Short mmCIF file of C-alpha atoms and ligand atoms in Angstrom, two decimals:
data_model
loop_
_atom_site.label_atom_id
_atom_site.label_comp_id
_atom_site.label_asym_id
_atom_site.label_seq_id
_atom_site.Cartn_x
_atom_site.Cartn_y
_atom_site.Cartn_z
CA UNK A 1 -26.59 -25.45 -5.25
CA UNK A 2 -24.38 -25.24 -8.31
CA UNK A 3 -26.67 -27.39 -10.69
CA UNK A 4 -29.47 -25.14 -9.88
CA UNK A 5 -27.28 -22.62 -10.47
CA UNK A 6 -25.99 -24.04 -13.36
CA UNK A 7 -29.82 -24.52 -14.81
CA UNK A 8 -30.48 -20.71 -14.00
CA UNK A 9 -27.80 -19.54 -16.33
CA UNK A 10 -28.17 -21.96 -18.89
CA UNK A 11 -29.04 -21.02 -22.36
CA UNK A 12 -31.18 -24.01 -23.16
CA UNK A 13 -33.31 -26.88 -21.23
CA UNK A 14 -33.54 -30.08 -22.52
CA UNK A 15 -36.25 -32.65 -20.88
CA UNK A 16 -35.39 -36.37 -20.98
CA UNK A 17 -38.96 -38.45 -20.18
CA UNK A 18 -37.34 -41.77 -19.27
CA UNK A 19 -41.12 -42.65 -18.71
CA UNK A 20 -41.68 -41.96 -22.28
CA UNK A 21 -38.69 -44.04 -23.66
CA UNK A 22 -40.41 -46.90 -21.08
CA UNK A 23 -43.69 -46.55 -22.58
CA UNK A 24 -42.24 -46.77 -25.88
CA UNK A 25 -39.76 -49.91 -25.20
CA UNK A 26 -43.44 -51.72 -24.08
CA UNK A 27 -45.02 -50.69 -27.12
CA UNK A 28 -42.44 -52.11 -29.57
CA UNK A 29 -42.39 -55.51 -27.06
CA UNK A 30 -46.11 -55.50 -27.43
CA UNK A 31 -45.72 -54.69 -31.31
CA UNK A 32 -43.34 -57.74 -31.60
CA UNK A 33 -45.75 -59.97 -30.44
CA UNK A 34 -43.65 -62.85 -28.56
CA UNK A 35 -39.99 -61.54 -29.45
CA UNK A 36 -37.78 -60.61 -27.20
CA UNK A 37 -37.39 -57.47 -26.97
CA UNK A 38 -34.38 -55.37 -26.33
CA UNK A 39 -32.59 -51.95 -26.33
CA UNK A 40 -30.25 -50.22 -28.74
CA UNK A 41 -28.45 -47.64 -26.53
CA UNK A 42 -25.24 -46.76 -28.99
CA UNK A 43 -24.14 -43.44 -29.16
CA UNK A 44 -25.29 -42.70 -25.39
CA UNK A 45 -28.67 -43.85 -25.99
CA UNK A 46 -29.22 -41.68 -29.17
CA UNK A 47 -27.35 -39.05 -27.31
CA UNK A 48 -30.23 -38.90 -24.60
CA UNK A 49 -27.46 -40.61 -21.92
CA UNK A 50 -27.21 -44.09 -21.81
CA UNK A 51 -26.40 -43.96 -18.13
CA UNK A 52 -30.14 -42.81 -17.85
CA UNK A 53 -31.60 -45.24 -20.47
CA UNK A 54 -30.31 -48.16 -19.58
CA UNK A 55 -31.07 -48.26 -16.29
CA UNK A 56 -34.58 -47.08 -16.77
CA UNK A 57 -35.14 -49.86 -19.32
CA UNK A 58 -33.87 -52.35 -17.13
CA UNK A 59 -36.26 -51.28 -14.55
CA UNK A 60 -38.79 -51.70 -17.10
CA UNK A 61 -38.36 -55.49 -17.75
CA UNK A 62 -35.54 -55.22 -20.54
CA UNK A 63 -32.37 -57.52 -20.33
CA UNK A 64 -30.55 -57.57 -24.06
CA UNK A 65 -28.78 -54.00 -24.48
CA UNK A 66 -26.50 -53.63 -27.62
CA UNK A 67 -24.13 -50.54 -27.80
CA UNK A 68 -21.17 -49.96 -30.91
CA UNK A 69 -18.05 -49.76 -29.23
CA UNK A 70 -16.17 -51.83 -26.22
CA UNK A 71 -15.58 -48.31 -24.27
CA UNK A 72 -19.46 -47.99 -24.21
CA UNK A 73 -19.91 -51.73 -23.39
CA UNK A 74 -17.35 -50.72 -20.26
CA UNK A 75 -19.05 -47.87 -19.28
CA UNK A 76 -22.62 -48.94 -18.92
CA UNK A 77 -21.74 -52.66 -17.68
CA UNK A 78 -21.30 -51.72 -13.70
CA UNK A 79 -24.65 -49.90 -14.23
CA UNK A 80 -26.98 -52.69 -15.27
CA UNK A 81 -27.31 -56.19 -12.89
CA UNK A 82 -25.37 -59.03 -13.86
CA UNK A 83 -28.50 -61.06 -15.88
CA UNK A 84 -28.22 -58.09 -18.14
CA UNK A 85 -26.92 -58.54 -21.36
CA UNK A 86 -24.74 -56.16 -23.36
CA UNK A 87 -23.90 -57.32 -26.56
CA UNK A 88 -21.15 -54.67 -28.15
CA UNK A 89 -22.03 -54.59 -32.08
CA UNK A 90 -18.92 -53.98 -33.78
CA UNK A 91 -17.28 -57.02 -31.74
CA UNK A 92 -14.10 -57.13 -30.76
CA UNK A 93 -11.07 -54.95 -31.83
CA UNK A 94 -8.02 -57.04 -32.64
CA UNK A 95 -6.30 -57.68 -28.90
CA UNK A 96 -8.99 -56.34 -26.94
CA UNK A 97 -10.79 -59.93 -26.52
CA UNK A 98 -9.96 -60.42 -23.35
CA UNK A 99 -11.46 -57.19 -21.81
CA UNK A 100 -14.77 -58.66 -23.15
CA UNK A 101 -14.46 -61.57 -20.94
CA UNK A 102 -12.93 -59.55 -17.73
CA UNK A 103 -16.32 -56.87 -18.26
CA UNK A 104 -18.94 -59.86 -19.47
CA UNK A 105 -19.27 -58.26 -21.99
CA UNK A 106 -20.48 -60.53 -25.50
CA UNK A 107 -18.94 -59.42 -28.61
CA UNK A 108 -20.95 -59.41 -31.81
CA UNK A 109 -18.96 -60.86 -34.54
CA UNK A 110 -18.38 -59.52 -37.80
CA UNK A 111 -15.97 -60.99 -39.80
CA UNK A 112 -13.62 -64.18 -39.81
CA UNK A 113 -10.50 -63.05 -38.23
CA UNK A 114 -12.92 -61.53 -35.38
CA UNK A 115 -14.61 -65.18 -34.89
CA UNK A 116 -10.74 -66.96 -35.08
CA UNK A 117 -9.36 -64.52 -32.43
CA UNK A 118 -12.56 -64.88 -30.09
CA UNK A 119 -12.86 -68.79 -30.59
CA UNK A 120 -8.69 -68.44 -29.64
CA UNK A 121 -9.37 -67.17 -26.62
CA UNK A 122 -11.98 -69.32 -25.59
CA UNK A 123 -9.29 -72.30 -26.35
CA UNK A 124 -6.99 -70.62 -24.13
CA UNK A 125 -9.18 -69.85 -21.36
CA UNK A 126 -10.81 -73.70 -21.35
CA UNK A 127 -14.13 -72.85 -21.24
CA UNK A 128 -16.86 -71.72 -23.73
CA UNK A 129 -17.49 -68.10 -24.17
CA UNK A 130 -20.62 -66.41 -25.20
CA UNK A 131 -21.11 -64.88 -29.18
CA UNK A 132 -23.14 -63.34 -31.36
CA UNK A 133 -22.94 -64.02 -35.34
CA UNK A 134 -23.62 -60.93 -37.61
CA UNK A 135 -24.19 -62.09 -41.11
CA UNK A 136 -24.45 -59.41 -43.96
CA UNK A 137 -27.94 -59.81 -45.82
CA UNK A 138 -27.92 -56.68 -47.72
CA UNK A 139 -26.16 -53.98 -45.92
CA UNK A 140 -22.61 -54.19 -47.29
CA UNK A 141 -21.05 -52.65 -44.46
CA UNK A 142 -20.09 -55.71 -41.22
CA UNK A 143 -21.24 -59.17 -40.87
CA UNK A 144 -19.94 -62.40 -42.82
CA UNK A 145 -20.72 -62.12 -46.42
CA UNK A 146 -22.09 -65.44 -48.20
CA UNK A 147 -19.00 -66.90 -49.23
CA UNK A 148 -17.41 -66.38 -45.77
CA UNK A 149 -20.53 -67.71 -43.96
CA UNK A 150 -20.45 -70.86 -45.75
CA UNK A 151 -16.68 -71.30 -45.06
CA UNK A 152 -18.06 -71.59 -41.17
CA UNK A 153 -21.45 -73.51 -42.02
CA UNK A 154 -19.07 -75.94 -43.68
CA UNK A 155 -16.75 -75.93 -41.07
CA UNK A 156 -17.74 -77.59 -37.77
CA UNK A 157 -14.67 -76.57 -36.02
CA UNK A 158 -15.21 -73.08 -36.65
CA UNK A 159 -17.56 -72.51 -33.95
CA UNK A 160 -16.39 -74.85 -31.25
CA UNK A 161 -15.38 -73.61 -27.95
CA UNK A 162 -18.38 -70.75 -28.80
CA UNK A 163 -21.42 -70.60 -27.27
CA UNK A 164 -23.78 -69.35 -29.92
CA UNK A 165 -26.73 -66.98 -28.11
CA UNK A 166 -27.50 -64.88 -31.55
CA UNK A 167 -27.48 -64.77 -35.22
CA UNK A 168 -28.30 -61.42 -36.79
CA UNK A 169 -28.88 -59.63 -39.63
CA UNK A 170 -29.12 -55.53 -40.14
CA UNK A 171 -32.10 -54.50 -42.32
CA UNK A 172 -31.34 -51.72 -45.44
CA UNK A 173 -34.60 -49.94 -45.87
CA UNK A 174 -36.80 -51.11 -43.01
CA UNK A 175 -38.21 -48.07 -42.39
CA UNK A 176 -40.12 -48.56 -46.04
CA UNK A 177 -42.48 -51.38 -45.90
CA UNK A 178 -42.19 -51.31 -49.72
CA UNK A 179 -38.73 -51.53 -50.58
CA UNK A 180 -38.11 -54.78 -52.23
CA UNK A 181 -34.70 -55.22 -50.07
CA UNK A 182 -36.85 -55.94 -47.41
CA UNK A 183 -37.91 -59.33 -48.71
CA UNK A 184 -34.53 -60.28 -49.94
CA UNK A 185 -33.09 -59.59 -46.55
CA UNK A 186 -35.63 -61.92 -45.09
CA UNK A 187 -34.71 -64.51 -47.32
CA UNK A 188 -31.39 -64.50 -47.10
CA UNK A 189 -31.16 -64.19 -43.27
CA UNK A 190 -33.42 -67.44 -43.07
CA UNK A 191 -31.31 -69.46 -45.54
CA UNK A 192 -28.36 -68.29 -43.14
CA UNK A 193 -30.11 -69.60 -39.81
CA UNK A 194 -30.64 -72.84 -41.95
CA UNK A 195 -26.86 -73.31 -42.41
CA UNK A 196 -26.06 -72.69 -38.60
CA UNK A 197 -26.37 -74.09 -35.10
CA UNK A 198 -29.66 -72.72 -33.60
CA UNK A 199 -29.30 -69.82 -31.78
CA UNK A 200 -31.61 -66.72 -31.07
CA UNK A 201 -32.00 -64.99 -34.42
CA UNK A 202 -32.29 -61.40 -34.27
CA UNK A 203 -33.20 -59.23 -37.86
CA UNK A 204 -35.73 -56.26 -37.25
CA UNK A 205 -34.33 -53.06 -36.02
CA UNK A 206 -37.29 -50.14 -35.20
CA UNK A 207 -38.65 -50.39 -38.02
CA UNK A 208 -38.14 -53.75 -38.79
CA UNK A 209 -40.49 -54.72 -35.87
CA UNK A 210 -43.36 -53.11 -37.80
CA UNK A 211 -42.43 -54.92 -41.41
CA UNK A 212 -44.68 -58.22 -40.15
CA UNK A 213 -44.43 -61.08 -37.70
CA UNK A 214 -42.18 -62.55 -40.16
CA UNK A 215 -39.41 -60.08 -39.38
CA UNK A 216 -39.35 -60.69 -35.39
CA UNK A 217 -37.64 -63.66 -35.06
CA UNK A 218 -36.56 -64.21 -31.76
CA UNK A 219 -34.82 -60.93 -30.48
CA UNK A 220 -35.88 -57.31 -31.97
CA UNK A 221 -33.21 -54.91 -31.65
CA UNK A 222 -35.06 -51.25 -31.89
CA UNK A 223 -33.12 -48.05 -31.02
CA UNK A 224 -34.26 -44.62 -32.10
CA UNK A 225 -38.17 -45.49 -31.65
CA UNK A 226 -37.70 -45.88 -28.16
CA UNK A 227 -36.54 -42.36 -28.33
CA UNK A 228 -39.99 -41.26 -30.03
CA UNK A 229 -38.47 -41.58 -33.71
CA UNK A 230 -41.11 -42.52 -36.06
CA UNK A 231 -40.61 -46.26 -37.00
CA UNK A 232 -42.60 -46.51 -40.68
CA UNK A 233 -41.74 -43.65 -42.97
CA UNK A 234 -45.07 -41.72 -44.19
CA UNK A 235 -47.36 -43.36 -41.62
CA UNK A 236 -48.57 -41.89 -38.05
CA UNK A 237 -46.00 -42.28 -35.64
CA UNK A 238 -47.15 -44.35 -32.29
CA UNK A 239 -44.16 -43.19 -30.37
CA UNK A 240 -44.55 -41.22 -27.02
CA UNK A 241 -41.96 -38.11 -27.85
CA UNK A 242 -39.02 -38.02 -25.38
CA UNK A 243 -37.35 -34.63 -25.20
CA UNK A 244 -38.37 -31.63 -25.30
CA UNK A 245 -36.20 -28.82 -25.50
CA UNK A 246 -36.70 -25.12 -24.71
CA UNK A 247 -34.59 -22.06 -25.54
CA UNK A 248 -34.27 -18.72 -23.95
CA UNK A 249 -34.79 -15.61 -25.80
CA UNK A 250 -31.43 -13.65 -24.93
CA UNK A 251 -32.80 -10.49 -27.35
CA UNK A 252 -35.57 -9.38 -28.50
CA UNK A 253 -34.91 -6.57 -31.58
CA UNK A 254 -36.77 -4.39 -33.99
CA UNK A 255 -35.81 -3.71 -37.52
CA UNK A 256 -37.26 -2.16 -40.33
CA UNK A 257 -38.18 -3.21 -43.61
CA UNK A 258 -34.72 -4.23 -46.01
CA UNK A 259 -33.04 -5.16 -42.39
CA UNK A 260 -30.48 -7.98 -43.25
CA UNK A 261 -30.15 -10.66 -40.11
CA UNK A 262 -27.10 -12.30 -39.00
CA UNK A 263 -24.16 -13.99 -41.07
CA UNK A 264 -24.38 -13.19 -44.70
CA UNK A 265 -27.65 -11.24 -43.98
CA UNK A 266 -29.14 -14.91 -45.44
CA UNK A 267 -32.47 -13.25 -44.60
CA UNK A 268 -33.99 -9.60 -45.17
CA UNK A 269 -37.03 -8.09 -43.34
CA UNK A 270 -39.80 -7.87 -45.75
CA UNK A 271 -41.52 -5.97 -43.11
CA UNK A 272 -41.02 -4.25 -39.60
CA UNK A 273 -40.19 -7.32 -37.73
CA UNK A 274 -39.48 -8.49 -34.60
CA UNK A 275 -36.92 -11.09 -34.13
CA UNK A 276 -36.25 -13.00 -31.54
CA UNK A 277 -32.37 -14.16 -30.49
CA UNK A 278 -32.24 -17.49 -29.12
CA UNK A 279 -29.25 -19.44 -26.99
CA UNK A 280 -28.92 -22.17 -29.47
CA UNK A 281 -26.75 -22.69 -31.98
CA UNK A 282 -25.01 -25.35 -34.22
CA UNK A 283 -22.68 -26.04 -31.35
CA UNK A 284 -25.16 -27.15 -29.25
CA UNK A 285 -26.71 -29.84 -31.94
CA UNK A 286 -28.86 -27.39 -33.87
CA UNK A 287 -27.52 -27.97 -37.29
CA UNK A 288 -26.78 -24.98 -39.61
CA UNK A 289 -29.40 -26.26 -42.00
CA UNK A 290 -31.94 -25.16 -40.41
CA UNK A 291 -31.38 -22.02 -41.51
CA UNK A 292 -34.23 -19.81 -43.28
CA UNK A 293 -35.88 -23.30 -43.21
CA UNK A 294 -36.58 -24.62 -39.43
CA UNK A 295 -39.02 -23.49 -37.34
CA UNK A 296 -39.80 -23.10 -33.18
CA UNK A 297 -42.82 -22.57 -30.92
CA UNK A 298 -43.79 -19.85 -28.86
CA UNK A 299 -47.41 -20.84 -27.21
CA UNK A 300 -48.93 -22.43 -29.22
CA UNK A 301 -47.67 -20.20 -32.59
CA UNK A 302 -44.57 -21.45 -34.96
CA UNK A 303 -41.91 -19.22 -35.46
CA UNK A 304 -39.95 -19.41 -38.14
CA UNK A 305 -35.85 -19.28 -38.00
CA UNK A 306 -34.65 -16.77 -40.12
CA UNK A 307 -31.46 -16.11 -41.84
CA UNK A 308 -28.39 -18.10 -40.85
CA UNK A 309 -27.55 -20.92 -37.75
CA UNK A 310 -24.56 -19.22 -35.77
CA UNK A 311 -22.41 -21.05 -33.56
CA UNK A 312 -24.27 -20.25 -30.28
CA UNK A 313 -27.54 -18.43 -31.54
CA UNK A 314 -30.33 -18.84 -33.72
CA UNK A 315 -32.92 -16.06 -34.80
CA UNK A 316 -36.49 -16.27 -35.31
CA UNK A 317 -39.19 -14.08 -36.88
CA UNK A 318 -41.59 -13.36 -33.59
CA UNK A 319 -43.30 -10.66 -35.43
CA UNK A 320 -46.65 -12.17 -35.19
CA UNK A 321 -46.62 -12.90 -31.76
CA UNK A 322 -48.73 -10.00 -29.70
CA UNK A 323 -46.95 -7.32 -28.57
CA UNK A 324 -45.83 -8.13 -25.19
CA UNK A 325 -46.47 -11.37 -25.08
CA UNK A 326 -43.16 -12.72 -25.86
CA UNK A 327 -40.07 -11.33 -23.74
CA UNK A 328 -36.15 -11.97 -23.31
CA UNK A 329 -35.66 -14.49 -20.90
CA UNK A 330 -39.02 -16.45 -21.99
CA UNK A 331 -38.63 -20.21 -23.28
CA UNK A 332 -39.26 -21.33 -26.89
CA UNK A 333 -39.97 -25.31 -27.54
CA UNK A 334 -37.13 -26.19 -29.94
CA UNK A 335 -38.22 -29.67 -29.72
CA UNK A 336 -41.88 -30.80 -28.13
CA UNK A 337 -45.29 -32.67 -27.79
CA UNK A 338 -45.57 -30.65 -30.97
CA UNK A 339 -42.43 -30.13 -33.04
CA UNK A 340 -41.39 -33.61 -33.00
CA UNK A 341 -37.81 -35.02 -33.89
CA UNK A 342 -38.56 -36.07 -37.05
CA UNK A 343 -40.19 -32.48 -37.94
CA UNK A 344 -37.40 -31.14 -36.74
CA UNK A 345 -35.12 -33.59 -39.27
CA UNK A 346 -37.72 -32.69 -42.34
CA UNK A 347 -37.26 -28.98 -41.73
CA UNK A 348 -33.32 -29.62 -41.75
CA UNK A 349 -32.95 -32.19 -44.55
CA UNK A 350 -31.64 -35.07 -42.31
CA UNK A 351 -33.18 -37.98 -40.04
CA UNK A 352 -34.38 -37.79 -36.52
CA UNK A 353 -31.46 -39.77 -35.74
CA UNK A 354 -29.19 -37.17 -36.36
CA UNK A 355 -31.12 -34.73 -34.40
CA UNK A 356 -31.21 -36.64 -31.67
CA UNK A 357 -27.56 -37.52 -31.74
CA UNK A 358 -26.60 -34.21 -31.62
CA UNK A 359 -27.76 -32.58 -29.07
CA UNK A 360 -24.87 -30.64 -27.67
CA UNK A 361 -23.40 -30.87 -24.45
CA UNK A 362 -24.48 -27.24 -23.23
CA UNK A 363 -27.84 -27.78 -22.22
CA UNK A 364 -28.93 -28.17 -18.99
CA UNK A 365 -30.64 -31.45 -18.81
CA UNK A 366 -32.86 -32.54 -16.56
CA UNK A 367 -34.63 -36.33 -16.74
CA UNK A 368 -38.26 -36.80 -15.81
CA UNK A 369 -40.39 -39.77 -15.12
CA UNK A 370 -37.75 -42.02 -13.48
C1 LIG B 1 -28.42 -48.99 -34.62
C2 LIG B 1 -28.77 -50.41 -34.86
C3 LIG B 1 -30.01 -50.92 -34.48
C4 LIG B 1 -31.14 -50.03 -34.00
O1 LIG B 1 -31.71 -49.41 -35.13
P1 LIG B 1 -32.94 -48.39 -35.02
O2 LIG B 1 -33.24 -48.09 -36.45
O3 LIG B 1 -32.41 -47.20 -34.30
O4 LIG B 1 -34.02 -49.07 -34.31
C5 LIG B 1 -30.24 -52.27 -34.60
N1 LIG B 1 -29.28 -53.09 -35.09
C6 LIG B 1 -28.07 -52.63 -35.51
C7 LIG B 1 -27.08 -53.58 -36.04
C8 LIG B 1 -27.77 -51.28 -35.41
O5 LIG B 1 -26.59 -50.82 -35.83
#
């Protein structure tokens, strides 16, 4: 068969447990205590395939899914029953209203000319049609800003024809219960709600969900720690992990002592040394900065990358690792139970978003638990 085929000759394995992100989406339901809980699955689920996720999730008991963009709001619609909800969080792009209505798709609205364009179209069409209201707390970035969210509190005509299901608000710093944004947000989103119609309101991201009941609301919104990110910087992380990803060893070399290795010979042997070439590189998601800094695991033992990230190979110091125990064609946990994404993201100076996001298109990927 040419995926098994395909799997044979592949460089590098990466594990999906849609179990896992299940487990996890029931954890942060449970952890928001009442809310309802939904899915974030932008960016094809974190990059972990949305056409998995979603469906998985649904399965699960979840019906509010939020992606970015209209083409991903097309693209998982036929793939989720029709008392799913997709809201698309950057609304509307100026003349694509209609496709929202002809794929059932609700937009999240962001600014003014987005709400006048949708509420035009719901004139037109003689009927109400479903929004969301994103107002801007703290983030600087989409949503109504105070002055224009009082032009539409003050303005009763502003949100007729609309069927208002949510108000929400993004959070800056969630993922530090001690920023003092946090508070401010809170504030500020609740004076909001107290200006319009009632409606579901919707504030705490991942993170958000772990700030205090006060945060909830009625709808959570989490994303990456459904994907086994950690949701409260500094503190243990109650996430199942998600993927794991292996990588084969395509060369196993000996150098001696004052050996440079790969581009810019960014790393010299300080010893007789064994190093290990593996089928990864930054075109697959494995970002250049892990060089001389990341690390991988060979049973049970870390391995440490050494010198630079190429395009379609990484090497790794497998000098302590018992003669014979380690050969080419064996499997080395990039990602696991035990190098966890947001290891991963310390050892490369970046989030475990970004890890997850990603992961290149050359692995062979195979999803578990579903
Ligand atoms: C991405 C996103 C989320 C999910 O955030 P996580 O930190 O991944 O849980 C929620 N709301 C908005 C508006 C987003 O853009």
């Amino acid at each position: 068969m040419s995926s098994a085929r395909a799997h044979t000759n592949a460089g590098a394995w990466l594990e999906i447990r849609l179990d896992a992100v299940c487990a996890n989406w029931r954890l942060l339901r449970q952890q928001a205590e009442g809310a309802v809980c939904g899915a974030v699955v932008k960016a094809d689920a974190y990059g972990l395939g949305a056409a998995r996720v979603a469906p998985a999730l649904y399965r699960a008991g979840c019906r509010h899914f939020f992606v970015a963009h209209l083409d991903e709001g097309i693209a998982l619609r036929p793939l989720l029953d029709t008392d799913a909800i997709l809201y698309v969080m950057h609304g509307p792009p100026p003349g694509s209203e209609p496709e929202f209505v002809a794929h059932g798709l609700v937009p999240v609205l962001n600014s003014l000319p987005q709400l006048d364009a949708w509420q035009r179209l719901a004139h037109a069409l003689g009927r109400e049609l479903p929004a969301v209201l994103q107002v801007d707390t703290g983030m600087a970035r989409m949503g109504l800003p105070a002055d224009e969210l009082e032009a539409v509190a003050n303005d009763e005509g502003r949100l007729r024809g609309l069927a208002l299901q949510v108000v929400m608000s993004h959070l800056v710093s969630a993922e530090d219960p001690a920023a003092p944004i946090n508070a401010r947000q809170l504030e500020r989103f609740r004076s909001a709600l107290a200006r319009l119609p009632r409606a579901r309101a919707s504030l705490a991201n991942s993170s958000g969900i772990f700030l205090g009941p006060e945060y909830r609301f009625d709808l959570v919104r989490p994303g990456a720690a459904l994907y086994g990110v950690a949701p409260v910087a500094g503190a243990a992380n109650p996430m199942r992990p998600v993927v794991r990803l292996r990588s084969k060893v395509i060369q196993l070399r000996r150098i001696e002592t004052g050996t440079g290795v790969g581009y810019g010979h960014a790393w010299v042997a300080s010893r007789p040394s064994r190093i290990a070439t593996l089928a990864t590189g930054y075109a697959d998601g494995w970002l250049r900065s892990f060089g001389n800094r990341g690390e991988v695991e060979f049973e049970g033992r870390r391995l440490p990358v050494v010198g630079r990230v190429s395009m379609d190979a990484i090497t790794v110091d497998a000098t302590d690792v018992p003669e014979g125990q380690l050969a080419e064609g064996a499997l080395v946990d990039l990602l696991g139970d035990s190098i966890g994404v947001d290891d991963a993201a310390r050892a490369a100076g970046t989030i475990g978003y970004e890890i997850l996001t990603s992961l290149g298109g050359r692995y062979a990927r195979s999803y578990l638990g579903a």
